[in-house]
PDB file of C-alpha atoms in Angstrom:
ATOM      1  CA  UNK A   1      18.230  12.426 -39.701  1.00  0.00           C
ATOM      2  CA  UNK A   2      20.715  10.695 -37.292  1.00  0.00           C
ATOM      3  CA  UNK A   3      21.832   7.632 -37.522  1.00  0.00           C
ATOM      4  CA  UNK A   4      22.620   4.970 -35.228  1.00  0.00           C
ATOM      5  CA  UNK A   5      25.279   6.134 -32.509  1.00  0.00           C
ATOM      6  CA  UNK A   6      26.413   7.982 -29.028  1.00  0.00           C
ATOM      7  CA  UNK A   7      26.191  11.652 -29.540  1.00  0.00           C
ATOM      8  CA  UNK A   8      27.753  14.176 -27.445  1.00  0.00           C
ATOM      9  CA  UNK A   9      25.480  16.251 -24.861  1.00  0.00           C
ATOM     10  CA  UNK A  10      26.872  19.492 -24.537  1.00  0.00           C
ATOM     11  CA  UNK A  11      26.872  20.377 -19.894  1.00  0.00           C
ATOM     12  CA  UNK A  12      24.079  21.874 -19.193  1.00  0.00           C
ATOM     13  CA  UNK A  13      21.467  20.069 -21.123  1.00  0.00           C
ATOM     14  CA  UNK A  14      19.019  17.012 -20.456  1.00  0.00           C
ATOM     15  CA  UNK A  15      18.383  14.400 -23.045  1.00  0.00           C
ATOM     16  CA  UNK A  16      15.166  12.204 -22.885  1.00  0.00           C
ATOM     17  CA  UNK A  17      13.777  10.079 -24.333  1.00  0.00           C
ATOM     18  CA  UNK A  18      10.004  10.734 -25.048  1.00  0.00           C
ATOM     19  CA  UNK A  19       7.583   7.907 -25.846  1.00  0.00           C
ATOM     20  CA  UNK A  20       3.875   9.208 -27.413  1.00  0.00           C
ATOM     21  CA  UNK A  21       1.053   7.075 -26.336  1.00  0.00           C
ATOM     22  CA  UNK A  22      -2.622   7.320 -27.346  1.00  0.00           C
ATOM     23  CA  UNK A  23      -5.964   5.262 -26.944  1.00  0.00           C
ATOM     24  CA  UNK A  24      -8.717   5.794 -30.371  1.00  0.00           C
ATOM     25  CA  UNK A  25     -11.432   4.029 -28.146  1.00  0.00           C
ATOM     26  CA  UNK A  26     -12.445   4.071 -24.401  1.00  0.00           C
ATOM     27  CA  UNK A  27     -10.670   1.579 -22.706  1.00  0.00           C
ATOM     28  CA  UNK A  28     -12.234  -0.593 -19.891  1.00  0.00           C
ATOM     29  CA  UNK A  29     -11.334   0.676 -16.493  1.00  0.00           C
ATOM     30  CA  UNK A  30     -10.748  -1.095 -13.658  1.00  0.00           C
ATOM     31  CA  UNK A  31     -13.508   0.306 -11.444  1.00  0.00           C
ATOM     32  CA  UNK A  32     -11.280   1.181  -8.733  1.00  0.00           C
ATOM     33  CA  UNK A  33     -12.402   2.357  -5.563  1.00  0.00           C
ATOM     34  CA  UNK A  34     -11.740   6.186  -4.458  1.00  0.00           C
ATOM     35  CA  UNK A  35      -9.101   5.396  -1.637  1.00  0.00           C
ATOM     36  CA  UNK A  36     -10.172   6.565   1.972  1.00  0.00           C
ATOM     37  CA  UNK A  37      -9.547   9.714   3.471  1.00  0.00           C
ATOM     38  CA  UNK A  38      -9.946  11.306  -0.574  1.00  0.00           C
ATOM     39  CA  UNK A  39     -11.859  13.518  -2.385  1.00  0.00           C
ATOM     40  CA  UNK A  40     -11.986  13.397  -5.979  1.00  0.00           C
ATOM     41  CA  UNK A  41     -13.316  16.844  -7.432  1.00  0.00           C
ATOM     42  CA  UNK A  42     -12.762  19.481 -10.457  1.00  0.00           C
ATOM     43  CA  UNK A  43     -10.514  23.007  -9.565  1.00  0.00           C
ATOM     44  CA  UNK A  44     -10.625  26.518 -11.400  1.00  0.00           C
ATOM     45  CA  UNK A  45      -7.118  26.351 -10.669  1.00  0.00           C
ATOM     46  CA  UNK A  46      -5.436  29.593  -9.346  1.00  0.00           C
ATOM     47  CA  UNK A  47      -1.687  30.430 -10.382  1.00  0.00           C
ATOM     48  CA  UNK A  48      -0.511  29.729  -7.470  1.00  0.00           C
ATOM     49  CA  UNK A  49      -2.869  26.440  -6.630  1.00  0.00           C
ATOM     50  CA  UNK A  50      -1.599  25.494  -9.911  1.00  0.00           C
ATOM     51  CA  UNK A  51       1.877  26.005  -9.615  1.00  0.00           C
ATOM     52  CA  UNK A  52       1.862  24.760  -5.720  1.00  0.00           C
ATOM     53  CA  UNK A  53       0.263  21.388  -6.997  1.00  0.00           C
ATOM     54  CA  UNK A  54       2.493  21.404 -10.397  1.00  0.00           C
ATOM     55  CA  UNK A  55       5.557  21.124  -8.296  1.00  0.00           C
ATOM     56  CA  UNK A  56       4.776  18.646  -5.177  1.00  0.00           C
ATOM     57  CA  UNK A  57       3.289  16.023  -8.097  1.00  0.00           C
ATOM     58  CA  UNK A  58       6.511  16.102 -10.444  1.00  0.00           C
ATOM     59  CA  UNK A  59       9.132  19.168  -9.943  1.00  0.00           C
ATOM     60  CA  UNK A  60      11.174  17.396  -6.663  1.00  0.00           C
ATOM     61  CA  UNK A  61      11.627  13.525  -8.009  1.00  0.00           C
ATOM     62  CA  UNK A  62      10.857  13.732 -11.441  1.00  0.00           C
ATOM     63  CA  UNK A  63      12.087  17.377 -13.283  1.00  0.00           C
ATOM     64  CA  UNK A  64       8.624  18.514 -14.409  1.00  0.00           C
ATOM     65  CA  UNK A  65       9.714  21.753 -15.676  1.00  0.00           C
ATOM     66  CA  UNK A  66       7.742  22.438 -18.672  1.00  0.00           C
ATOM     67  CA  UNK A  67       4.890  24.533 -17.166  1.00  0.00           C
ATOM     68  CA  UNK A  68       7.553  26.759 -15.271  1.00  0.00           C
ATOM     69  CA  UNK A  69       9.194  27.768 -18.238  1.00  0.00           C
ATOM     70  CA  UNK A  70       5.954  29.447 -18.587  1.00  0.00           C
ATOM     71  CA  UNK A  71       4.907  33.684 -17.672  1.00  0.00           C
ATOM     72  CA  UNK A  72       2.262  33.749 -14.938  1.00  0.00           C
ATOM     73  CA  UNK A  73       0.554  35.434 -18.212  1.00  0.00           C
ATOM     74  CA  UNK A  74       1.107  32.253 -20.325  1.00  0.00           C
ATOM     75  CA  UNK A  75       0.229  30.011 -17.788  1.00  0.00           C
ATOM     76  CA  UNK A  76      -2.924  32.254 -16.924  1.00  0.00           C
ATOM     77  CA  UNK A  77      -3.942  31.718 -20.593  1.00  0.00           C
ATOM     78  CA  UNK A  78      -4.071  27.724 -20.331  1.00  0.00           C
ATOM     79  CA  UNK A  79      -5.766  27.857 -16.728  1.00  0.00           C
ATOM     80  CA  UNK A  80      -8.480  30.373 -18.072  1.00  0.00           C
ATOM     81  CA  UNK A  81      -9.345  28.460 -20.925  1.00  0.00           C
ATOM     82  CA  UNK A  82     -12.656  26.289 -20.936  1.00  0.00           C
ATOM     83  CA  UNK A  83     -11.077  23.216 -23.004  1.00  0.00           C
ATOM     84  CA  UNK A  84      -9.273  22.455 -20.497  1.00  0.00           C
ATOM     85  CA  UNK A  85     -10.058  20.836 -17.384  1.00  0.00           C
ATOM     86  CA  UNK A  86      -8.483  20.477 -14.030  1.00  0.00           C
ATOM     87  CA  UNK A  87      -8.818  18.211 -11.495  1.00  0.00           C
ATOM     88  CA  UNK A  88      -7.399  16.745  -8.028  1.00  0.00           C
ATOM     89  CA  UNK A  89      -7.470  14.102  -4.979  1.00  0.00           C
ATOM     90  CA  UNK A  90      -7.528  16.303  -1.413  1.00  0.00           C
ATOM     91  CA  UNK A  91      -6.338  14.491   1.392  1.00  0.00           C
ATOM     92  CA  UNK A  92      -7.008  15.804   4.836  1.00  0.00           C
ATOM     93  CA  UNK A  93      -7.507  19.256   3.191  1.00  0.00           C
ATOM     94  CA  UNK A  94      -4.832  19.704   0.711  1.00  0.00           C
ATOM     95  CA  UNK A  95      -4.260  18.332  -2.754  1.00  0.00           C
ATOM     96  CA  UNK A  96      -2.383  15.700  -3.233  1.00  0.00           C
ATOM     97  CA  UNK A  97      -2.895  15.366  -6.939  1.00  0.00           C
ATOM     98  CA  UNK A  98      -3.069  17.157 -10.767  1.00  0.00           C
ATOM     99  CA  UNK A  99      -5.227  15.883 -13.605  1.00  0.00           C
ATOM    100  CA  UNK A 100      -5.208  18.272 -16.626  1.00  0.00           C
ATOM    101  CA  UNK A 101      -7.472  17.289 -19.655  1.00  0.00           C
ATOM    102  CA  UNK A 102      -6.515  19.332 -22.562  1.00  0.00           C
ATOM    103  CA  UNK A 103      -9.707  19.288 -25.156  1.00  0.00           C
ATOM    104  CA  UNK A 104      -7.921  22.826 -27.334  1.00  0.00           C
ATOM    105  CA  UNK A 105      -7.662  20.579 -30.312  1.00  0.00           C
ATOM    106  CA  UNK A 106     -10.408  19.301 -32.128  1.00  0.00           C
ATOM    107  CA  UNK A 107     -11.772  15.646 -31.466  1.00  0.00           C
ATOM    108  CA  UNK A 108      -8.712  14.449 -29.536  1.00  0.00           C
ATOM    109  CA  UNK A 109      -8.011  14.866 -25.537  1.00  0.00           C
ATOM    110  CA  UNK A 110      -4.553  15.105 -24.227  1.00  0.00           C
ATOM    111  CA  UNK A 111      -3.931  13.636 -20.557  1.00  0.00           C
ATOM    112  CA  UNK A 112      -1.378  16.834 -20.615  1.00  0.00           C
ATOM    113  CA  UNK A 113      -0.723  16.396 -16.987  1.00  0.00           C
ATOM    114  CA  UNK A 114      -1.269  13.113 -14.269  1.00  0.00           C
ATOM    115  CA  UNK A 115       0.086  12.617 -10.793  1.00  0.00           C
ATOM    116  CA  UNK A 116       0.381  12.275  -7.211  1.00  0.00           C
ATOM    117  CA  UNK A 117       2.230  13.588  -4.850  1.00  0.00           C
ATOM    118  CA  UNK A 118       4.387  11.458  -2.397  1.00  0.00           C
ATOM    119  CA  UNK A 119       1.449  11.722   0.015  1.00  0.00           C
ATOM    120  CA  UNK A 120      -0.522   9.335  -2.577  1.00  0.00           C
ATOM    121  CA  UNK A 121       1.578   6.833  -4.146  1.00  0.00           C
ATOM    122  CA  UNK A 122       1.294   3.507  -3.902  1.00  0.00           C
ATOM    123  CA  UNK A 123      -2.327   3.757  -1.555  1.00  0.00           C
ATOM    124  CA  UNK A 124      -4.493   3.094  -5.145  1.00  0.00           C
ATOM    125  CA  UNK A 125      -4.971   6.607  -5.655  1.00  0.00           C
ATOM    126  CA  UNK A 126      -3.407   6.343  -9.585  1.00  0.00           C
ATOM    127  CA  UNK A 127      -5.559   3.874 -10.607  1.00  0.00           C
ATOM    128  CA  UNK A 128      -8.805   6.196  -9.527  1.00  0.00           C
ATOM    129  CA  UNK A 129      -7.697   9.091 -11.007  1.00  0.00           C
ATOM    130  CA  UNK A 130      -6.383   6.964 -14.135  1.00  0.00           C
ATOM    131  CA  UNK A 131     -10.286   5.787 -14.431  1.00  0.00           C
ATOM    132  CA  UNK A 132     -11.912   8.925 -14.031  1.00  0.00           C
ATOM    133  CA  UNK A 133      -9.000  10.757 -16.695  1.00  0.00           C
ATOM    134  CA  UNK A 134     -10.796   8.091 -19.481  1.00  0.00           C
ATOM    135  CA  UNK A 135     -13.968   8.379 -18.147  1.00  0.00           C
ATOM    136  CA  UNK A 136     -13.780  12.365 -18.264  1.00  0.00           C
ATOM    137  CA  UNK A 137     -12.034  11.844 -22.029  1.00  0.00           C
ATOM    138  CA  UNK A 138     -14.809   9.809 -23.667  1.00  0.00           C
ATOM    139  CA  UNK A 139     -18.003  11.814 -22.267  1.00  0.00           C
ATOM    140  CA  UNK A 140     -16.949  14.358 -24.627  1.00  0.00           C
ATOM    141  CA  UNK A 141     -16.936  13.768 -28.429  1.00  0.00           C
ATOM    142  CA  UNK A 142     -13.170  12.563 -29.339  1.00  0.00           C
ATOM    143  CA  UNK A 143     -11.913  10.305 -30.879  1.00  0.00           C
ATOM    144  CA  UNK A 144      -8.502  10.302 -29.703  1.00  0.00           C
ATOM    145  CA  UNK A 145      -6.936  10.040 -26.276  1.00  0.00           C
ATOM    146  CA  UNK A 146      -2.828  10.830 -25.891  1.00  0.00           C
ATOM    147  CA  UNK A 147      -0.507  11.526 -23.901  1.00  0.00           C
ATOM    148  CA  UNK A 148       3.318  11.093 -23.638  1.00  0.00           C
ATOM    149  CA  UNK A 149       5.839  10.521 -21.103  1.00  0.00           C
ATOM    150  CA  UNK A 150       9.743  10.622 -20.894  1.00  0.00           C
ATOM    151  CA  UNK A 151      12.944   9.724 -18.808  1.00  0.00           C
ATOM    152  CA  UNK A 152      12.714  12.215 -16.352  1.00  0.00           C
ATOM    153  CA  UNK A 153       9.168  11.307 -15.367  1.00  0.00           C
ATOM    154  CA  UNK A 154       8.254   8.157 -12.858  1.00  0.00           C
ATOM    155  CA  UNK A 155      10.196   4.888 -14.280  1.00  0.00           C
ATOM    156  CA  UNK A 156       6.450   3.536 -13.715  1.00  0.00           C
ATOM    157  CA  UNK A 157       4.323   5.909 -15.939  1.00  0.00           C
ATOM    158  CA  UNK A 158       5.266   3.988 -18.976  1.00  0.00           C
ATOM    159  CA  UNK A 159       3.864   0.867 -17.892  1.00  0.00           C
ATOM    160  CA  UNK A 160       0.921   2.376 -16.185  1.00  0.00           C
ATOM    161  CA  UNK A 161      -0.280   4.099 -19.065  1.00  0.00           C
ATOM    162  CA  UNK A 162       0.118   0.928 -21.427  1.00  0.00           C
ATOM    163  CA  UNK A 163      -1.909  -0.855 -18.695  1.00  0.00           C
ATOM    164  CA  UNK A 164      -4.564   1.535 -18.732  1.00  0.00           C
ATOM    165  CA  UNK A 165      -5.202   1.024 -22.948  1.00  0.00           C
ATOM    166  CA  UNK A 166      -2.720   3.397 -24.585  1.00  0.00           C
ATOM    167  CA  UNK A 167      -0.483   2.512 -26.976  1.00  0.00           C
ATOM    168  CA  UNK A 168       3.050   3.374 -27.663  1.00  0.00           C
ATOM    169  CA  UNK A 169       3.050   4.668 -31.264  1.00  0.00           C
ATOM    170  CA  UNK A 170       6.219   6.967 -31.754  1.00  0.00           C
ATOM    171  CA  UNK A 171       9.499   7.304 -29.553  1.00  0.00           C
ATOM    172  CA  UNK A 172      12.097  11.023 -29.909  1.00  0.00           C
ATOM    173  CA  UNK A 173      14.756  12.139 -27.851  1.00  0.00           C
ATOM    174  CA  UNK A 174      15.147  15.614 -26.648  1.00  0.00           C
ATOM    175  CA  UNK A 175      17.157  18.064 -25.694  1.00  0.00           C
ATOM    176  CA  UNK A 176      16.809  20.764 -23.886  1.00  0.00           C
ATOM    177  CA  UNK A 177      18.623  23.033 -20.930  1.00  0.00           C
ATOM    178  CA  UNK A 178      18.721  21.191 -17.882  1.00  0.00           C
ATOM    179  CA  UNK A 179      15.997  22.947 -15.462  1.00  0.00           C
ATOM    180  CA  UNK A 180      18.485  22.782 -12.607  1.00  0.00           C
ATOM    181  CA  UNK A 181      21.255  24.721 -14.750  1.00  0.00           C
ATOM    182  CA  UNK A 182      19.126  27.384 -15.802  1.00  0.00           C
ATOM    183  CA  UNK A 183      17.993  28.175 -12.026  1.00  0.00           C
ATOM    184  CA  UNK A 184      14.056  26.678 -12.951  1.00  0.00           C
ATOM    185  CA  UNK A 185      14.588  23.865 -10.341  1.00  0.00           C
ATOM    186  CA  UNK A 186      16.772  23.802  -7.709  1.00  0.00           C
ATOM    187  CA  UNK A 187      20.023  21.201  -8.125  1.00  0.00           C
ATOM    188  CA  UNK A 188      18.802  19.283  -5.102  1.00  0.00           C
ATOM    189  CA  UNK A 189      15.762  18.171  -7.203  1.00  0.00           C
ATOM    190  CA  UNK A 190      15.510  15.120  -9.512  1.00  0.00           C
ATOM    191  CA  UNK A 191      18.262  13.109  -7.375  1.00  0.00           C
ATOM    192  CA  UNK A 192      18.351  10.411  -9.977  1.00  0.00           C
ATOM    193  CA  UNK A 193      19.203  12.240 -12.808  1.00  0.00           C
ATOM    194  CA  UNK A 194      22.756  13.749 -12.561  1.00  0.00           C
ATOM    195  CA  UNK A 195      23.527  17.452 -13.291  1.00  0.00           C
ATOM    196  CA  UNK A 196      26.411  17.317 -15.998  1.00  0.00           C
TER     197      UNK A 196
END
């Protein structure tokens, strides 16, 4: 175990800091109304829907990158399977949106994947698909709703998940090759995080 201190990040790699967040009842929603212009509805996501989507919600601001470390076979594999569920907000035809409700381990959900694309934010569109996330959750028989967030996602998903009833429960910092470096993103993406 570490103790308290700076340690050295060798170039090349991206530290974050991960927070864990989970929810062991339904909490209330705020009822929001579906934004107009949107349509709320469930995909059988395609690889290529999936990774389309995948990188307009989080790859250009925020480094999502975990999903495209993946083989279209991998990825296949979690698209394919029936506990878990996909869904999205279309906007004048195209979607604008991922919500990916991972059921694969017994009694629990993890939100495994929420968010908008620029085309969304700040029009109320969150707080929709935020309610229908823990609506979708508790239908089925869990008793545990997580999910986690870092550094290198939105400076507001933090907040907006402790708004919507989770609660922070363990912190870790990782470390792992920088997307950018490795050729997964390119170095134009995540602008405010610095390639070192």
């Amino acid at each position: 175990m570490l103790g308290d201190g700076q340690y050295a990040v060798p170039q090349g790699k991206l530290p974050v800091i991960v927070t864990y967040l989970e929810m062991h009842a339904r909490a209330a929603t705020k009822d929001a109304a579906l934004p107009a212009g949107l349509t709320f509805r469930q995909v059988t996501p395609t690889l290529a829907w999936y990774r389309d989507v995948f990188s307009r919600v989080g790859s250009q601001d925020w480094l999502w990158y975990g999903r495209l470390k993946l083989s279209d076979a991998e990825l296949q594999a979690i698209l394919d399977d029936p506990q878990v569920h996909f869904y999205t907000l279309t906007k004048d035809g195209r979607d604008e949106a991922l919500l990916e409700l991972d059921f694969r381990e017994s009694g629990a959900c993890e939100l495994a994947y929420f968010g908008l694309t620029s085309a969304l934010i700040g029009t109320g569109a969150g707080r929709y698909l935020m309610d229908r996330a823990i609506d979708l959750a508790w239908l089925q028989d869990i008793k545990r709703f997580h999910v986690h967030t870092c550094t290198i996602d939105s400076p507001q998903a933090l907040g907006f998940y402790v708004r919507s009833g989770f609660t922070p429960y363990k912190r870790e910092v990782e470390i792992d090759d920088d997307p950018r470096s490795i050729g997964l993103l390119p170095e134009t993406h995540g602008a405010r995080t610095p390639i070192i």
